[in-house]
XYZ file of C-alpha atoms in Angstrom:
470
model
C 62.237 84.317 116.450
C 65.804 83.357 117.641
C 68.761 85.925 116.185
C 71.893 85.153 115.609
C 74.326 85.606 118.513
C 76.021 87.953 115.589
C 72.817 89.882 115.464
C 73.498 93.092 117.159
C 70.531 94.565 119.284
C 68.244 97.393 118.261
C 70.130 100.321 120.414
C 73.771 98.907 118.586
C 72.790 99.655 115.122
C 72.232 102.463 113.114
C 68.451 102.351 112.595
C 66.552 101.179 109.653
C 69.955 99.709 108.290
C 69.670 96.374 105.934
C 72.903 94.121 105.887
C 73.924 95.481 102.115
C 77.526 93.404 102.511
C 76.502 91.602 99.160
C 75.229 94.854 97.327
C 71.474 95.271 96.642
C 68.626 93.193 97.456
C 65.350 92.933 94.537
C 62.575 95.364 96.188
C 60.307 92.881 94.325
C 61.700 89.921 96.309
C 60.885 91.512 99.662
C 62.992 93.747 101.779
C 65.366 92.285 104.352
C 63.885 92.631 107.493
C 65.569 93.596 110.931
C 65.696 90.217 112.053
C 67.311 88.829 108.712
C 70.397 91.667 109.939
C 73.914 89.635 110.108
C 75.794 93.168 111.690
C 78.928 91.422 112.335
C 79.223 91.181 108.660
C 79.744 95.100 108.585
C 81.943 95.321 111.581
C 84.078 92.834 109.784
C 84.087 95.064 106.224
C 84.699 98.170 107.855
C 87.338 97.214 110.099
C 88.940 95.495 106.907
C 87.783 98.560 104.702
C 89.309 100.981 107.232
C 92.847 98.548 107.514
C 93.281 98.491 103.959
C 94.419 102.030 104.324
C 97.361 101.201 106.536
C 99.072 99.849 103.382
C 97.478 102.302 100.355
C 97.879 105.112 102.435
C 102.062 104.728 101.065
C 100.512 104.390 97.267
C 98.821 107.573 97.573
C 101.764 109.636 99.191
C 104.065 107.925 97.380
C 103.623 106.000 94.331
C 103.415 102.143 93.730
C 106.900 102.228 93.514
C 107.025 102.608 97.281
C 104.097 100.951 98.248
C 105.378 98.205 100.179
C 108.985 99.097 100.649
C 109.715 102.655 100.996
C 113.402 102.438 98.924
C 112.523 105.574 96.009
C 112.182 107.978 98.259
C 113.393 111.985 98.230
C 114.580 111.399 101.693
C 115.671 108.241 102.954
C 113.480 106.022 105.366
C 115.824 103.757 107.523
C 118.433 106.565 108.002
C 118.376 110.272 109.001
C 116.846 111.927 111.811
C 113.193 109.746 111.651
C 114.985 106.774 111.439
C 113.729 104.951 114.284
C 109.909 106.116 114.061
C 109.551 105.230 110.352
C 111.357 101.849 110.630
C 109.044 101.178 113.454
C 105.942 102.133 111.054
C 107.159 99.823 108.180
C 107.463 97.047 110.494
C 104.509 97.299 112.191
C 102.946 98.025 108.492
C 104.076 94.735 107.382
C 103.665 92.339 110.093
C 100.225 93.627 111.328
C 98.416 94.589 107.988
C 100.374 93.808 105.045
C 97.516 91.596 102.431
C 95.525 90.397 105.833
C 93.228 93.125 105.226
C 92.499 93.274 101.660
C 92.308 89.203 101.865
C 89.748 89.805 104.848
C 87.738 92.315 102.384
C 88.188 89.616 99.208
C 86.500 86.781 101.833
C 83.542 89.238 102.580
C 82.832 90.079 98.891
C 82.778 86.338 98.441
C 80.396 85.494 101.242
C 78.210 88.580 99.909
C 77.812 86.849 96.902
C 76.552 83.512 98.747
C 74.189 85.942 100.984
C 72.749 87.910 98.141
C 71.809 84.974 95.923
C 70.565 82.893 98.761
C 68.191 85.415 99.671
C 66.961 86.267 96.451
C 66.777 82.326 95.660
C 64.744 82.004 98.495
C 62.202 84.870 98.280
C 61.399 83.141 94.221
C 63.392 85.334 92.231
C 64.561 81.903 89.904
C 66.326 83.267 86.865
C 66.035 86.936 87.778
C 69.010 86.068 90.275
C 71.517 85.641 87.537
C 70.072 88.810 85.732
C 70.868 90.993 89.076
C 74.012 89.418 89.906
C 75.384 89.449 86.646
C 74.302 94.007 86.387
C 75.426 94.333 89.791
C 79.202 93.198 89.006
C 78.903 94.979 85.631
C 78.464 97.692 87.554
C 80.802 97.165 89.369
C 83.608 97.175 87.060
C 82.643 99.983 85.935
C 82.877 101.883 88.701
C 86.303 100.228 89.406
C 87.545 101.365 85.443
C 86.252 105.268 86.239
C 87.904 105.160 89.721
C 90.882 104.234 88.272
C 91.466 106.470 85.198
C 89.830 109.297 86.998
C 90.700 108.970 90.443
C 93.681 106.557 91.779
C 95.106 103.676 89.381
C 95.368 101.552 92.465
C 91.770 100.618 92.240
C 90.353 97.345 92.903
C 86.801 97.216 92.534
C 87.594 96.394 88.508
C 89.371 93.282 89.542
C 86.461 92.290 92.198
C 83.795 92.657 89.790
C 85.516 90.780 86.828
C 86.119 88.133 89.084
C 82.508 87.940 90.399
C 81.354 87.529 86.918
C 83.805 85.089 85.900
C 83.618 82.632 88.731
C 81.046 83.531 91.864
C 78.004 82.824 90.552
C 78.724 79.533 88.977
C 80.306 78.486 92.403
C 77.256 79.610 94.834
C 76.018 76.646 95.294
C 79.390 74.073 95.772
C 79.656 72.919 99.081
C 81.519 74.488 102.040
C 84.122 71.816 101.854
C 84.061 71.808 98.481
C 85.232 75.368 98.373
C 87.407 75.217 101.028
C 89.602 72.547 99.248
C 89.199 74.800 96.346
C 90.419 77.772 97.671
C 93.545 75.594 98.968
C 94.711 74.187 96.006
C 94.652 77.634 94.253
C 96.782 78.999 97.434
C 99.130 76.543 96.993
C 99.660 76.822 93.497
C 99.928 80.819 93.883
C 102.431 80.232 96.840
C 104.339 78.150 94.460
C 103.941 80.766 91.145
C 103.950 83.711 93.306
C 105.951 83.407 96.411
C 108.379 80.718 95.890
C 108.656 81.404 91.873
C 109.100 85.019 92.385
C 111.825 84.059 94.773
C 113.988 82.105 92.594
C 113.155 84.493 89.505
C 114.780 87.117 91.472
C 117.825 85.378 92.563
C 118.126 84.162 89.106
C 118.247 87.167 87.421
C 120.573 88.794 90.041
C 122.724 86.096 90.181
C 123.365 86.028 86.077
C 123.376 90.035 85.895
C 126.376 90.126 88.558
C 127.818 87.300 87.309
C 128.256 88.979 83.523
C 129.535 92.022 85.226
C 132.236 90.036 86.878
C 133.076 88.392 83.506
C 133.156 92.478 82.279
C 135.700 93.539 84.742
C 137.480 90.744 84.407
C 137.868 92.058 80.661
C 136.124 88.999 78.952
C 133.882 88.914 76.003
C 130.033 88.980 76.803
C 127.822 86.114 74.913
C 124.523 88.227 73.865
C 122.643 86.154 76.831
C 125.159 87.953 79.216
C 124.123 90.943 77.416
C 120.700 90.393 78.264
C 121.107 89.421 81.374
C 122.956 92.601 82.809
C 119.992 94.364 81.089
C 117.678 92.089 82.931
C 119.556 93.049 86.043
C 119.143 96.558 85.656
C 115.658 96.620 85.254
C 114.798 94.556 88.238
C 116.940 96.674 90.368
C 115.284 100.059 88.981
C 111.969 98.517 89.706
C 112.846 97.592 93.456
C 114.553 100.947 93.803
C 113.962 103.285 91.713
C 116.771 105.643 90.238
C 116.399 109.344 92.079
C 115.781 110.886 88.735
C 112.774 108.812 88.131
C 111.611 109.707 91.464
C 112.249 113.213 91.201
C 110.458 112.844 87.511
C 107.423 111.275 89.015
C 106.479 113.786 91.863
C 106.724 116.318 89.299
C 104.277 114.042 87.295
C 101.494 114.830 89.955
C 101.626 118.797 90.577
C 97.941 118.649 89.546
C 95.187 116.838 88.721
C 95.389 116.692 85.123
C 99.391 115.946 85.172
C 98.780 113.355 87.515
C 95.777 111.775 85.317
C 98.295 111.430 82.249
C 101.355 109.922 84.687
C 98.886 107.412 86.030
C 96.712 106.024 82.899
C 99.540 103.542 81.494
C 99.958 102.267 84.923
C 95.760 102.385 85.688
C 95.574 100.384 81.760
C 98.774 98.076 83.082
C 97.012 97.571 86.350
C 93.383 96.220 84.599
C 95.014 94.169 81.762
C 96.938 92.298 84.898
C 93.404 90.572 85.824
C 94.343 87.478 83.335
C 97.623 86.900 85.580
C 97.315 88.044 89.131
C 92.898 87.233 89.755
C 93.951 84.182 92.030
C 94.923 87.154 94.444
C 91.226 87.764 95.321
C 89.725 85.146 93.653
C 91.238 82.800 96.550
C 89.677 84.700 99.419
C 86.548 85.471 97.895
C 86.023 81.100 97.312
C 87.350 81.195 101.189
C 85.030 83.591 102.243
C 82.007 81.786 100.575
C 82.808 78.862 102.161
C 83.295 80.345 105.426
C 79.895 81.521 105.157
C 78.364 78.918 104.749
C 79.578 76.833 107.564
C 79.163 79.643 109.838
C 82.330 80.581 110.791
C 81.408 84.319 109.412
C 77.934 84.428 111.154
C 79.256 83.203 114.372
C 77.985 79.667 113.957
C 81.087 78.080 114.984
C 81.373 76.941 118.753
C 83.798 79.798 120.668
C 87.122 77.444 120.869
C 86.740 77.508 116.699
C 87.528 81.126 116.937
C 89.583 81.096 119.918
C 92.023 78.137 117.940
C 91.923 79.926 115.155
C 93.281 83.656 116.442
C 95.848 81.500 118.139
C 96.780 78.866 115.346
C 96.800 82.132 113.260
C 98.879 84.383 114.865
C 101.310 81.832 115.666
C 101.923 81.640 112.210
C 101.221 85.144 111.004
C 103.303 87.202 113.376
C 106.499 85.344 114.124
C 106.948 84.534 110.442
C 105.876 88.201 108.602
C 108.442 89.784 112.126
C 111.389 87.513 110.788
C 111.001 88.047 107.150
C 110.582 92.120 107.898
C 113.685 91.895 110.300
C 115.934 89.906 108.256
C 115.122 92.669 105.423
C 116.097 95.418 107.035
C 119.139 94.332 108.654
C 120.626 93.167 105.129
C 119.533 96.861 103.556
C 116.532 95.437 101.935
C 119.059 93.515 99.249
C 116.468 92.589 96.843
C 117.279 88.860 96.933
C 117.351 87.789 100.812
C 114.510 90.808 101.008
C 112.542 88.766 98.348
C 113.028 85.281 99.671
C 111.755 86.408 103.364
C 109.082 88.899 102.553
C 107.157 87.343 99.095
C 108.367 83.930 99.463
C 106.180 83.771 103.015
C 103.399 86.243 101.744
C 100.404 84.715 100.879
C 101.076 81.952 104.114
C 100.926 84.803 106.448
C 97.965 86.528 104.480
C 95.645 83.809 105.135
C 96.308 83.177 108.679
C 96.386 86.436 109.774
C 93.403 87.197 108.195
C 91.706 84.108 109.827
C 93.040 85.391 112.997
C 91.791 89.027 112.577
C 88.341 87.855 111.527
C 88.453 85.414 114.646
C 89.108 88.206 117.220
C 86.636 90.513 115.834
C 83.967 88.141 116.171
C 84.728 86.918 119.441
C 84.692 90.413 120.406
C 81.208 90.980 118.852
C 79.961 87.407 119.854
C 80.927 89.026 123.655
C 79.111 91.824 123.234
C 81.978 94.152 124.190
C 83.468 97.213 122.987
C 79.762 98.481 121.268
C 80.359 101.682 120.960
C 83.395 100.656 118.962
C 81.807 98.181 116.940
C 78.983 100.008 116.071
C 81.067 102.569 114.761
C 82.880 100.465 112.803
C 79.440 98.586 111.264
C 78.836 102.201 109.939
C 81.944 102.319 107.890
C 81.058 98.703 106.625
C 77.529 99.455 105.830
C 78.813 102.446 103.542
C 81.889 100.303 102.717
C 81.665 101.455 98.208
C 80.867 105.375 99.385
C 83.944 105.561 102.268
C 86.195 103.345 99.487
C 85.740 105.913 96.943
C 85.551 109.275 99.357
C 88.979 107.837 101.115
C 90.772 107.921 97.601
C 88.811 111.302 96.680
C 90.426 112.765 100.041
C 93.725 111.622 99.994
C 94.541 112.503 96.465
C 93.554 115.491 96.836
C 95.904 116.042 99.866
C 98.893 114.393 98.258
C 98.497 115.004 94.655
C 95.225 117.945 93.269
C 94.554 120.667 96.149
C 97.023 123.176 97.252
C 99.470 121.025 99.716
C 101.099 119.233 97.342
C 102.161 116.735 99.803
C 103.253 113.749 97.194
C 106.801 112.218 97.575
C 107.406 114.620 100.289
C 106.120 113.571 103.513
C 108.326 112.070 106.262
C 106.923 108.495 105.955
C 105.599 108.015 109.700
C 104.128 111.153 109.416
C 101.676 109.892 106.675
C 100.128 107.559 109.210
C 98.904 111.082 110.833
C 96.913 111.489 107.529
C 95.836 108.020 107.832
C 94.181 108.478 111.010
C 92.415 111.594 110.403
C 90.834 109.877 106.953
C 89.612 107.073 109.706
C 87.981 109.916 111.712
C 85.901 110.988 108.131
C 84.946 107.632 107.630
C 83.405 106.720 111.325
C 82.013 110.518 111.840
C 80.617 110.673 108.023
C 79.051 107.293 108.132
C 77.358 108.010 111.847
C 75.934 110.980 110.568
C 74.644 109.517 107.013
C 73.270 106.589 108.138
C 71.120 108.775 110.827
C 69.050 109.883 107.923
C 69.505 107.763 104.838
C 68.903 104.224 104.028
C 72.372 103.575 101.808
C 75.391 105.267 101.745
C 75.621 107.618 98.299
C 77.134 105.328 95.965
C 75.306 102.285 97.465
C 72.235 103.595 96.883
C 73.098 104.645 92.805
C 74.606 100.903 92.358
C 71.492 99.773 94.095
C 69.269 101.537 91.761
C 71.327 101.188 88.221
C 71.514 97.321 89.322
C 67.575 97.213 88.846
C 67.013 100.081 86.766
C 64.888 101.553 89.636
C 65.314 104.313 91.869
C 65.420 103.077 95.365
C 64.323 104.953 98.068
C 66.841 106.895 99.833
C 65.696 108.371 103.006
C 65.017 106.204 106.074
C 61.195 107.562 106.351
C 60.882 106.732 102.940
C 62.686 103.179 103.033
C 60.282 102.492 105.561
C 57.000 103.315 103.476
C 58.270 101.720 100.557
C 58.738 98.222 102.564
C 55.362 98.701 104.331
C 53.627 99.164 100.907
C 55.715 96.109 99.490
């Protein structure tokens, strides 16, 4: 039988692995077998899985607040003595990761729900499809509401699974095209809403808050919309940089676990109730992802100049643009207007294409055969993408926030890429070392089994009998 040139050989993979990219598979429908196996798939979720922490990595040392631009800190970031080295991180941050990585993850969830359905559809599961789609996602957000008012309030498995329920299954079975116009539209709209709209909110609101405060100096009488609009003012500028007594207030706020767990429920509650406004985020990748599916692009399908074009086309949009829009930003002191216009206004145009462009190198890397003990690695971390997603947070709030360092608010900012890297080295050596003796990660293999209400068999000698009886 002819494999997929994505198909990585028996010697690359960790053995007795099934692609799980789109969650459980129906013992009763028949196991995937070894020959079924898209790997590229995982070296595509881990490297995304593993990228993602590039930007949250700030959220858990820091706070939201400081999540993209580090401006409520205890010690300044583009001044002092680590000037140079943290400027260079934030740029590099930005232009390299910033949203291509999550959008990457959002188009894999979306082709796992094409992969999972197909094959169940396939193997005469007919209604029971929709039954284990729709308890898988359920799951799902349930996970995502425990990990966030337990663990770290910038969860996003609550948002994936809402979104699977709402709008993947219905969708499975549009066309590529179909999808891919889809998924266009929405982008534009969203660039329009969220980039351009936040844009000219911003200057708005700036530009009627300063120009009331010029009317107060000058000793005139405010109207109460002048009122309201220095008050409007105010609060935008406290939320893009925060007064230092708020700061100071909030790393007190997470000395411990239980302090922290009471500081971070309003925003956890804030962050889940957003779903109704801000799902086109991932909702827009996933339809992309599904459609890149099923044309091929994500199973290597696509002839090598498809990939090659679209790394370049990518990039050539991706880099320059996100290097101008950081640039300009720091050079004007991050003003919140011109910082606005030529970070957000761009955002979601550099998002797509530079997650295109990742997605194309990886798999011309694969398709190439190079670099295996790298990408097999890698496939680990994406074959256990739920258990490393849930372990990362586990580790780095305890560093930063529960166990005794106490590092939160307080870490030079490059310096927290040092953390970074040694939660990468967890992920690749834990997953190696799992996946030598088990057939899921941990948490894959309880979703698995609360999905079907069936305890699925865990160990790779015991994977194997079970499929052989089946």
């Amino acid at each position: 039988m002819a494999t997929s040139p994505l198909v990585f050989d028996e010697s690359a993979l960790p053995v007795g692995m099934p692609e799980e990219l789109a969650g459980p598979e129906e013992p009763a429908l028949g196991p995937v077998s070894r020959q079924e196996r898209i790997g590229a798939l995982d070296v595509l979720r881990g490297f995304s899985l593993m990228g993602i922490l590039i930007m949250n990595i700030t959220d858990f040392a820091y706070g939201y607040t400081n999540y993209a631009l580090p401006l409520s800190m205890l010690s300044p970031v583009f001044s002092g003595p680590h000037a140079t080295a943290n400027t260079v991180a934030w740029m590099l941050r930005w232009v390299l990761a910033e949203g291509k990585m999550r959008a990457m993850f959002s188009m894999l969830f979306g082709a796992g729900a094409v992969l999972l359905t197909e094959r169940a559809e396939r193997r005469g599961g007919g209604d029971r499809v929709a039954d284990i789609f729709l308890r898988r996602n359920m799951w799902l957000v349930v996970i995502g509401m425990l990990h966030a008012f337990l663990i770290w309030n910038g969860d996003i498995l609550f948002w994936y699974g809402i979104t699977g329920l709402l709008f993947l299954y219905p969708m499975r079975h549009l066309k590529s095209k179909t999808l891919r116009r889809t998924a266009g539209w929405l982008l534009l709209v969203w660039v329009l809403a969220a980039g351009i709209g936040r844009s000219v909110g911003v200057y708005f609101t700036n530009k009627g808050g300063n120009d009331a405060i010029a009317k107060v100096h000058a000793g005139k009488t405010l109207t109460e919309k002048e009122r309201k609009d220095i008050v409007e003012k105010v609060s935008q500028d406290k939320q893009w940089s925060r007064l230092r007594v708020d700061t100071e207030k909030d790393v007190a706020d997470h000395k411990s676990y239980t302090k922290a767990l009471g500081a971070d429920a309003k925003d956890a509650l804030q962050s889940e109730q957003a779903i109704q406004f801000a799902f086109p985020d991932v909702l827009i990748f996933m339809l992309l992802g599904m459609a890149l599916y099923k044309n091929g692009f994500l199973t290597g399908e696509q002839p090598t100049k498809v990939y090659v074009w679209t790394a370049v086309i990518g990039y050539a949009i991706s880099l320059p643009l996100g290097a101008a829009g950081a640039i300009i930003a720091w050079k004007n002191g991050f003003e919140i207007v011109k910082s606005t216009i030529w970070l957000f206004g761009p955002y979601d145009i550099c998002r797509v294409s530079g997650a295109l462009a990742n997605a194309a190198v990886i798999l011309l890397i694969v398709r190439a055969g190079a670099l295996r003990w790298a990408t097999k690695a890698v496939a680990n971390v994406g074959q256990m993408a739920l258990s490393n997603y849930l372990a990362t947070s586990v580790i780095c709030r305890f560093l930063f926030v529960w166990g005794p360092t106490h590092w939160y608010g307080y870490m030079t900012y490059y310096k927290v890429y040092y953390v970074m890297a040694g939660v990468w080295g967890f992920n690749l050596i834990f997953s190696a070392i799992w996946l030598r003796y088990f057939q899921f990660g941990p948490v894959e293999w309880a979703w698995r089994s609360l999905t079907y209400w069936h305890r699925q068999p865990m160990k790779l000698r015991a994977a194997s009998a079970d499929t052989v009886s089946a």
